[in-house]
Coordinates of C-alpha atoms and ligand atoms in Angstrom, one line a residue:
X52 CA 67.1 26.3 125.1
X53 CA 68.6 24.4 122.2
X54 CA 66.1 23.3 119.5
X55 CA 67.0 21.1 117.5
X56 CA 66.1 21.7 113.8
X57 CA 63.7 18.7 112.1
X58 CA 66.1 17.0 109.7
X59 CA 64.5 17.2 106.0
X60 CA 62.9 14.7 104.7
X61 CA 64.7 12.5 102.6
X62 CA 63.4 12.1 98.4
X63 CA 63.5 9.7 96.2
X64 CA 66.8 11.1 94.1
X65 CA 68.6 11.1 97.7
X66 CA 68.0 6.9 97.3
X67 CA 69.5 7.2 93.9
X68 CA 73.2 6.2 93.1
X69 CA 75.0 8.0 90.9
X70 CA 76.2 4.6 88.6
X71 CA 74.6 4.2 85.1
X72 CA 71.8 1.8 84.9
X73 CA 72.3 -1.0 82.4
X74 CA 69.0 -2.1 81.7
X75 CA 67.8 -2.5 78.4
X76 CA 65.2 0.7 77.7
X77 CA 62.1 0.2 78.3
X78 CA 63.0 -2.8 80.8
X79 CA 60.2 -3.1 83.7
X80 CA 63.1 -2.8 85.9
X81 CA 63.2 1.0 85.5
X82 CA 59.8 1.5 87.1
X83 CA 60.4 -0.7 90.3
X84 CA 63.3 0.8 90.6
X85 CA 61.1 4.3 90.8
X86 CA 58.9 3.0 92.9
X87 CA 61.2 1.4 95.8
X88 CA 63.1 4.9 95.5
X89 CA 59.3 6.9 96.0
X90 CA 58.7 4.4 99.1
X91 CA 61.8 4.6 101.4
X92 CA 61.9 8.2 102.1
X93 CA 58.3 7.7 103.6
X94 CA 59.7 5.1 105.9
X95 CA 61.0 5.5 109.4
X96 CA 64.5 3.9 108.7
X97 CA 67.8 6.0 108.7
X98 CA 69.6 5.9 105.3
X99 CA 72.4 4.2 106.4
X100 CA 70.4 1.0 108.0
X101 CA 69.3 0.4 104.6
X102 CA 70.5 -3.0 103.1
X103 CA 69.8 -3.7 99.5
X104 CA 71.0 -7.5 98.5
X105 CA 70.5 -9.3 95.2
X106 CA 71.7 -12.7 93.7
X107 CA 72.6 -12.5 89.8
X108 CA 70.7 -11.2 86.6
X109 CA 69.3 -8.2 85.6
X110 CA 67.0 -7.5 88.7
X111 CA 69.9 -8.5 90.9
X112 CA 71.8 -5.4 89.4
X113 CA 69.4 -3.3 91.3
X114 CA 71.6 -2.5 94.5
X115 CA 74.1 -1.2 92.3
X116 CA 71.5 1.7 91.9
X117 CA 70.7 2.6 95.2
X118 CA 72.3 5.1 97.2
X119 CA 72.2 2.6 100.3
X120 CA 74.6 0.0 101.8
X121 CA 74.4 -3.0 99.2
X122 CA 75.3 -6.4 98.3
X123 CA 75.2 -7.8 94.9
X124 CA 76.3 -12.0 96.2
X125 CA 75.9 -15.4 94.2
X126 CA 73.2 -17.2 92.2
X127 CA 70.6 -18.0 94.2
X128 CA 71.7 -17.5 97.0
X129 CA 70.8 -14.1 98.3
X130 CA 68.2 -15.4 100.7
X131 CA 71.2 -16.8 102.7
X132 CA 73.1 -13.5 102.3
X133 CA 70.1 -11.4 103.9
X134 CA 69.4 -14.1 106.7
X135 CA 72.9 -13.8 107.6
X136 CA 73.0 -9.6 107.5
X137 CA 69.7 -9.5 109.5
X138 CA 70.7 -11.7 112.1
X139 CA 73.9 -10.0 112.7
X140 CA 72.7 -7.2 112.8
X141 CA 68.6 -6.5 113.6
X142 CA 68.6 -2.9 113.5
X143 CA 69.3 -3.2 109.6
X144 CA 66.1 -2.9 107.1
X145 CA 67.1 -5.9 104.7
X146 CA 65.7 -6.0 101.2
X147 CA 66.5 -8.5 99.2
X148 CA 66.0 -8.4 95.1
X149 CA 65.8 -11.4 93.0
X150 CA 64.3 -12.7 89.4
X151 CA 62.3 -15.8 88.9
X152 CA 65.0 -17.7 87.5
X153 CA 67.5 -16.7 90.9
X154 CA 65.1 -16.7 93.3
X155 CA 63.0 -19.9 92.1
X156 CA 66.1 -22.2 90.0
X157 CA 69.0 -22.5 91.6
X158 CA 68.2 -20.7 94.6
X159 CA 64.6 -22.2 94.9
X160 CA 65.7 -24.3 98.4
X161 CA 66.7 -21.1 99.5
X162 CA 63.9 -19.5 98.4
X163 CA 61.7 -21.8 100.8
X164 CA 64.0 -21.4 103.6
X165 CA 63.6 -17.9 104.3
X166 CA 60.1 -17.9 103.5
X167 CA 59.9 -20.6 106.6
X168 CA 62.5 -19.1 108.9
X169 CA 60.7 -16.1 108.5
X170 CA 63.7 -13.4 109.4
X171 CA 62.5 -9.6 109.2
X172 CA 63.1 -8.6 105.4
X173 CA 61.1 -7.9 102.5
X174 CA 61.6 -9.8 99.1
X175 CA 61.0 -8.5 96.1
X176 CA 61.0 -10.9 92.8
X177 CA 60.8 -9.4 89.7
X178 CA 58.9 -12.1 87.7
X179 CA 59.6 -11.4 83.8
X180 CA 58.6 -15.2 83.5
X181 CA 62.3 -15.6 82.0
X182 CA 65.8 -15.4 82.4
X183 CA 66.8 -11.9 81.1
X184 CA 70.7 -12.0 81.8
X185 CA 71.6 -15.0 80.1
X186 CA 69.2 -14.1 76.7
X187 CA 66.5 -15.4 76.8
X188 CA 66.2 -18.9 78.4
X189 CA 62.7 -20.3 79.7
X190 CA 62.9 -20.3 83.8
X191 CA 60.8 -22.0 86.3
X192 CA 57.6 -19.0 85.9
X193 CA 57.6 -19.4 82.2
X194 CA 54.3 -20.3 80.3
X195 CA 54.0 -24.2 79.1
X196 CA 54.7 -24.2 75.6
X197 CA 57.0 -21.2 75.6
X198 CA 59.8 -21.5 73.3
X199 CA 63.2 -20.2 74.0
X200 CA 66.6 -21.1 72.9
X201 CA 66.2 -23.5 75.7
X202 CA 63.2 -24.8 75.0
X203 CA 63.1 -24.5 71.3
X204 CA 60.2 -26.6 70.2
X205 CA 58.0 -25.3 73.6
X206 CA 58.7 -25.9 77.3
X207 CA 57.0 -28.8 78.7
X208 CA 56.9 -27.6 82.2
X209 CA 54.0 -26.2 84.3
X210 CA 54.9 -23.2 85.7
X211 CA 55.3 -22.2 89.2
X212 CA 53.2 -19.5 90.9
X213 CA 55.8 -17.7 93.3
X214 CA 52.8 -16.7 95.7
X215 CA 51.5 -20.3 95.9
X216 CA 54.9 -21.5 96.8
X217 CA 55.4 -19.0 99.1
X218 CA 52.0 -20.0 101.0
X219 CA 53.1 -23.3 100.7
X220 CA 56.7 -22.3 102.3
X221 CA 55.1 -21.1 105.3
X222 CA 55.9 -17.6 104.5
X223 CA 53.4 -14.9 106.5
X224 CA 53.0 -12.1 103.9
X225 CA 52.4 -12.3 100.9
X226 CA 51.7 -10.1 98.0
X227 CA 51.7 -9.1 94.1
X228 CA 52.1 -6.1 91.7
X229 CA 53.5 -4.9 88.8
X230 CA 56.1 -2.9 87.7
X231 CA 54.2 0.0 86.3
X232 CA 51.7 0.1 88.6
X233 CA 50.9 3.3 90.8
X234 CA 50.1 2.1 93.9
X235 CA 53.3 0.0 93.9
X236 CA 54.7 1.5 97.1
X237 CA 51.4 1.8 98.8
X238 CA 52.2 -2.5 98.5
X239 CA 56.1 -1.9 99.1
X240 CA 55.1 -0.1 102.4
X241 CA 52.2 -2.6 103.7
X242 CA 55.5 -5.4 102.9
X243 CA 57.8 -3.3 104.9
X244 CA 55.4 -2.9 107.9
X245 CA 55.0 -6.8 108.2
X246 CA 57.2 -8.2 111.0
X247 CA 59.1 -11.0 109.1
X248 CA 59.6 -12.1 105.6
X249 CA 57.4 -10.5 103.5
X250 CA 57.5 -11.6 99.3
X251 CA 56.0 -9.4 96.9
X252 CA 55.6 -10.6 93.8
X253 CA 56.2 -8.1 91.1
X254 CA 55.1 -8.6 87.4
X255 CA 57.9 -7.1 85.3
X256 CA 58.0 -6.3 82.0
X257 CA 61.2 -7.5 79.6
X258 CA 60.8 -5.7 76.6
X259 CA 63.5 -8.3 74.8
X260 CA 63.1 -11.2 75.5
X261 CA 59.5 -11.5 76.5
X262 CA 57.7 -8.6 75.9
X263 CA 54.0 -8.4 76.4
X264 CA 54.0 -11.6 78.4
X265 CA 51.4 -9.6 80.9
X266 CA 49.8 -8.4 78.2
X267 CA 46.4 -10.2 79.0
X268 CA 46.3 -9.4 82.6
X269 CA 47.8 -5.7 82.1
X270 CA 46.9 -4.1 78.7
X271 CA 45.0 -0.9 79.4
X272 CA 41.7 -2.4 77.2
X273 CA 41.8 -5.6 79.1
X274 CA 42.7 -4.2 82.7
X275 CA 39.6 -4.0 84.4
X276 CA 38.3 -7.3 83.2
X277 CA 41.7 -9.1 84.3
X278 CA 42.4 -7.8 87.1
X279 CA 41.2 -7.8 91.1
X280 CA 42.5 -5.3 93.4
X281 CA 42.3 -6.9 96.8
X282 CA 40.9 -4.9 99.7
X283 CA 41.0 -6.5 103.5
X284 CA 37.3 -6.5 104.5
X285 CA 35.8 -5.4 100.7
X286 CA 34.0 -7.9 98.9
X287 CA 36.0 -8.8 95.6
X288 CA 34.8 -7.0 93.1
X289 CA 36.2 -6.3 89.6
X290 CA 35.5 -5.3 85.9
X291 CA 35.4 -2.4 84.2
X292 CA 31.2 -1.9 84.9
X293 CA 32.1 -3.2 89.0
X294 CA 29.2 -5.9 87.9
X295 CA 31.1 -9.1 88.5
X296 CA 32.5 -10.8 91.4
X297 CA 34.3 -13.9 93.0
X298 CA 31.9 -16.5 95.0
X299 CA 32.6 -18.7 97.0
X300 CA 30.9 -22.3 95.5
X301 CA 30.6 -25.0 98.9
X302 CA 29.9 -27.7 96.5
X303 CA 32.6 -27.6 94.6
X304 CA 34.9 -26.0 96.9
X305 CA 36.2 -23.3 94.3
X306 CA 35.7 -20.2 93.4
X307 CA 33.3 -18.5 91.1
X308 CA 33.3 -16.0 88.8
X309 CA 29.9 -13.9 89.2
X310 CA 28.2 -11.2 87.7
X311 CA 26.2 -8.9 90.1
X312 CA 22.1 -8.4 89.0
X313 CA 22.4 -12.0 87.4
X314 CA 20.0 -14.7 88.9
X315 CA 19.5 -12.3 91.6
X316 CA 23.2 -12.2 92.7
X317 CA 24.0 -9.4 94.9
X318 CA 27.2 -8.0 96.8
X319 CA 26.6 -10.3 99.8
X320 CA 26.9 -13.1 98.0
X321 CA 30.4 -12.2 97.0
X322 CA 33.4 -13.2 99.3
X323 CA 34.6 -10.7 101.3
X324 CA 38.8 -10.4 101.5
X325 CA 40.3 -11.7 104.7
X326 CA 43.8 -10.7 104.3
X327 CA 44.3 -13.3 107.4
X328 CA 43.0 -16.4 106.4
X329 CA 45.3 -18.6 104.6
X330 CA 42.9 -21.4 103.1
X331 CA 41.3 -17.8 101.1
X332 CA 45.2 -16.9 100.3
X333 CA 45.4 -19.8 98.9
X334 CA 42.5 -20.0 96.6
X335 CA 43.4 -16.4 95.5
X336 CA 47.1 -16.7 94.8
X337 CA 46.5 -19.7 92.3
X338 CA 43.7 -17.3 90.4
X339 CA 44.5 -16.2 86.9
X340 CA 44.4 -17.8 83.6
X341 CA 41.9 -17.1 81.3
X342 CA 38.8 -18.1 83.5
X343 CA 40.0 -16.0 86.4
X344 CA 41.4 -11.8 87.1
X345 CA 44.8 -11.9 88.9
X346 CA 44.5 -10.8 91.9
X347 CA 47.0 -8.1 93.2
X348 CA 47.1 -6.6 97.1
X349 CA 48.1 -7.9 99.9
X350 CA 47.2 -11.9 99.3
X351 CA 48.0 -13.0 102.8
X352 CA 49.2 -11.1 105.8
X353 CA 49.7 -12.9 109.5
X354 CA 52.2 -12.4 111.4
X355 CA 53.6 -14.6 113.4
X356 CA 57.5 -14.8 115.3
X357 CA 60.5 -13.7 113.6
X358 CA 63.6 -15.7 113.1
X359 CA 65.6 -12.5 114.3
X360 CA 63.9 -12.0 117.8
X361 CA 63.6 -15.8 118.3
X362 CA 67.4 -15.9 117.8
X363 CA 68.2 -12.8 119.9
X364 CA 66.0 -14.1 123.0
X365 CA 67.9 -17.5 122.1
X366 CA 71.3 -15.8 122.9
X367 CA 70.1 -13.4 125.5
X368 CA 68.9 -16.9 128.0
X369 CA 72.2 -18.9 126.4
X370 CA 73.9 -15.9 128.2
X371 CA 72.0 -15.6 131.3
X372 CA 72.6 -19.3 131.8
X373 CA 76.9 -19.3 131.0
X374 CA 77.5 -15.6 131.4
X375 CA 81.7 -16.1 130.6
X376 CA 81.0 -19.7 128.0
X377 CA 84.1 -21.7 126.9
X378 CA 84.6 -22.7 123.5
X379 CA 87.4 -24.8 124.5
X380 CA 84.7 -26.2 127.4
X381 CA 82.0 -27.0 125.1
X382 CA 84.5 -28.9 122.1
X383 CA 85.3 -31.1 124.5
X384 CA 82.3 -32.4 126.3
X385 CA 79.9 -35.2 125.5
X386 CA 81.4 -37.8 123.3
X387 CA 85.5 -37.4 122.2
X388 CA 88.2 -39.3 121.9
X389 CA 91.9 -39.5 120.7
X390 CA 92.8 -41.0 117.6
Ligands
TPP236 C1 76.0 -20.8 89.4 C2 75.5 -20.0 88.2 N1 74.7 -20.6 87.3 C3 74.3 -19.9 86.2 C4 74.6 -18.6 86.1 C5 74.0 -17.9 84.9 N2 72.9 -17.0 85.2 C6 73.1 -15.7 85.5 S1 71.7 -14.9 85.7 C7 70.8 -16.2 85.3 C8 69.3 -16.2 85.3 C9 68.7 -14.9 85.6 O1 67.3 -14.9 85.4 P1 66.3 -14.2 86.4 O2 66.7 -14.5 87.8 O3 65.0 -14.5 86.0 O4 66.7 -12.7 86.3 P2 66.5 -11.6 85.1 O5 67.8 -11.5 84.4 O6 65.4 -12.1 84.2 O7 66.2 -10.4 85.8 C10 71.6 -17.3 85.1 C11 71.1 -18.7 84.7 C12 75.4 -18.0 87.0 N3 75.7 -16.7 86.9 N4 75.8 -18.7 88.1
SF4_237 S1 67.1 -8.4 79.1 FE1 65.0 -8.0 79.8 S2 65.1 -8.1 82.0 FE2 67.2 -7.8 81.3 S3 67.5 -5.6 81.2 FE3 66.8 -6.2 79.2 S4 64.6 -5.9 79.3 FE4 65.3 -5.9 81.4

């Protein structure tokens, strides 16, 4: 009897390239980089079904540095690239890279179409909250007031919040990290599992030309305070004592900041995390600021029909209906005439 010997399992270096990485030190980039490279060998995709596609800027140089088949396309337009790979092609695992400048300026339309189409790939934005490539320029994430070379006496602009567009898109998972954080790929894998196009935010650090903008959500002394780790099913509970909470207020339909033991508050008074329902997602993506933690997890998970199998059973009946079609056939019904 032949047995056939288990292959090894691949490792992260097996998903590095060997091409220099250009980042600035120090650049968040490095540590999402790390932490896409510790996730994929735990997935069950061959190597060589990996797709790695990116528009332009420094996060888009990231396929360049993976050992997998790759596409670095055109401003903005990377949503259009991966549509377009997944859909010829389904058995590829399409991951598409992108800033907050590509993925929400110029490729902002596109942004909300894939998000709605809702083809099987995972997006990751790396959200430095500016444009890193081009030195420096405020982009559609940045804080009001931030001055740039572009905005030099303060941007005017209210920023956008990728996961409340994304909501807003239609899009069916949604979450958010950052770049240094451990669990990264524990979110990287939860994105991979969803059927269709999942987003994950991902906080990222650029040490040049915005440094410390996460500061206030991510500093080590500020962490637990700032920040909510969402668990599906767990009430919300954060801070570095586990004494406050997030309520739910029906009178003013908006959320609370609470502190357990406080006019006899308890744990079931706290709103419990419902990965599932979107009015929640909603209400959670848009918290922040300086009255509320970030929340980061899965924000909103529910799957619904992919682009990709709608379009395959879409062919599959075309065919059963015209198994030999004419092109020539179908140009010249309905309506034509000679000129
Ligand atoms: C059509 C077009 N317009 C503008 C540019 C210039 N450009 C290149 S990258 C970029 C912004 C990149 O910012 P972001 O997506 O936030 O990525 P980061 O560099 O911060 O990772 C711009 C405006 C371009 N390359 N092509
Ligand atoms: S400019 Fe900023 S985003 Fe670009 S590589 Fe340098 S640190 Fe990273």
């Amino acid at each position: 009897m032949n047995v056939i010997a288990p292959k090894d399992k691949m490792k992260p270096a097996d998903f590095a390239s060997d091409q220099e990485v250009r980042w600035c030190p120090g650049c968040g980039d490095y540590a999402i980089l790390k932490a896409v490279q510790r996730t994929l060998p735990d997935l069950d995709t061959p190597k060589e079904n990996y797709v790695f596609v990116s528009g332009i800027g420094c996060s888009s140089r990231f396929p360049y540095y993976m050992s997998t088949y790759g596409f670095h396309t055109i401003h903005g337009r990377a949503p259009a690239f991966a549509t377009g790979i997944k859909l010829a092609n389904p058995e590829l695992d399409v991951w598409m890279v992108t800033g907050d400048g590509d993925g929400f300026s110029i490729g902002g339309n596109h942004m909300l179409h894939a998000l709605r189409r809702n083809a099987d790939m995972q997006i990751l934005l790396c959200n430095n909250e500016i444009y890193g490539l081009t030195k420096g320029q405020y982009s559609p994430t940045s804080e009001t007031g931030l001055k740039t070379p572009s905005s030099p006496t303060g941007s005017v602009e209210s920023p956008l919040k990728p996961c409340v567009f994304a909501l807003g898109s239609g899009g069916h998972f949604i979450a958010r990290g950052y770049d240094t954080q451990k669990t990264l790929p524990e979110i990287l894998k939860r994105a991979h599992a969803h059927k269709g196009t999942s987003l994950v935010e991902i906080l990222q650090n650029c040490i040049v030309y915005n440094d410390a903008v996460f500061d206030n959500v991510l500093a080590r002394d500020v962490a637990s305070d700032r920040q909510l780790h969402l668990v599906h099913g767990e009430p919300m509970i954060f801070g570095k004592d586990s004494d406050k909470g997030i309520r739910f207020n029906p009178l003013t339909f908006s959320l609370e900041v609470v502190t357990l033991g406080q006019d006899g508050i308890t744990e079931s008074d706290l709103l419990v995390h419902d990965e599932t329902n979107k009015s929640l997602a909603s209400l959670i993506a848009e918290m922040g600021g300086d009255d509320f933690p970030t929340a980061f997890g899965v924000i909103y998970c529910n799957p619904a029909a992919t682009y990709d199998e709608n379009m395959t059973k879409q062919v599959e009946q075309a065919k059963a209906y015209d198994p030999e079609p004419s092109l020539d056939a179908l140009l010249r019904q309905g309506h034509t005439w000679e000129v």
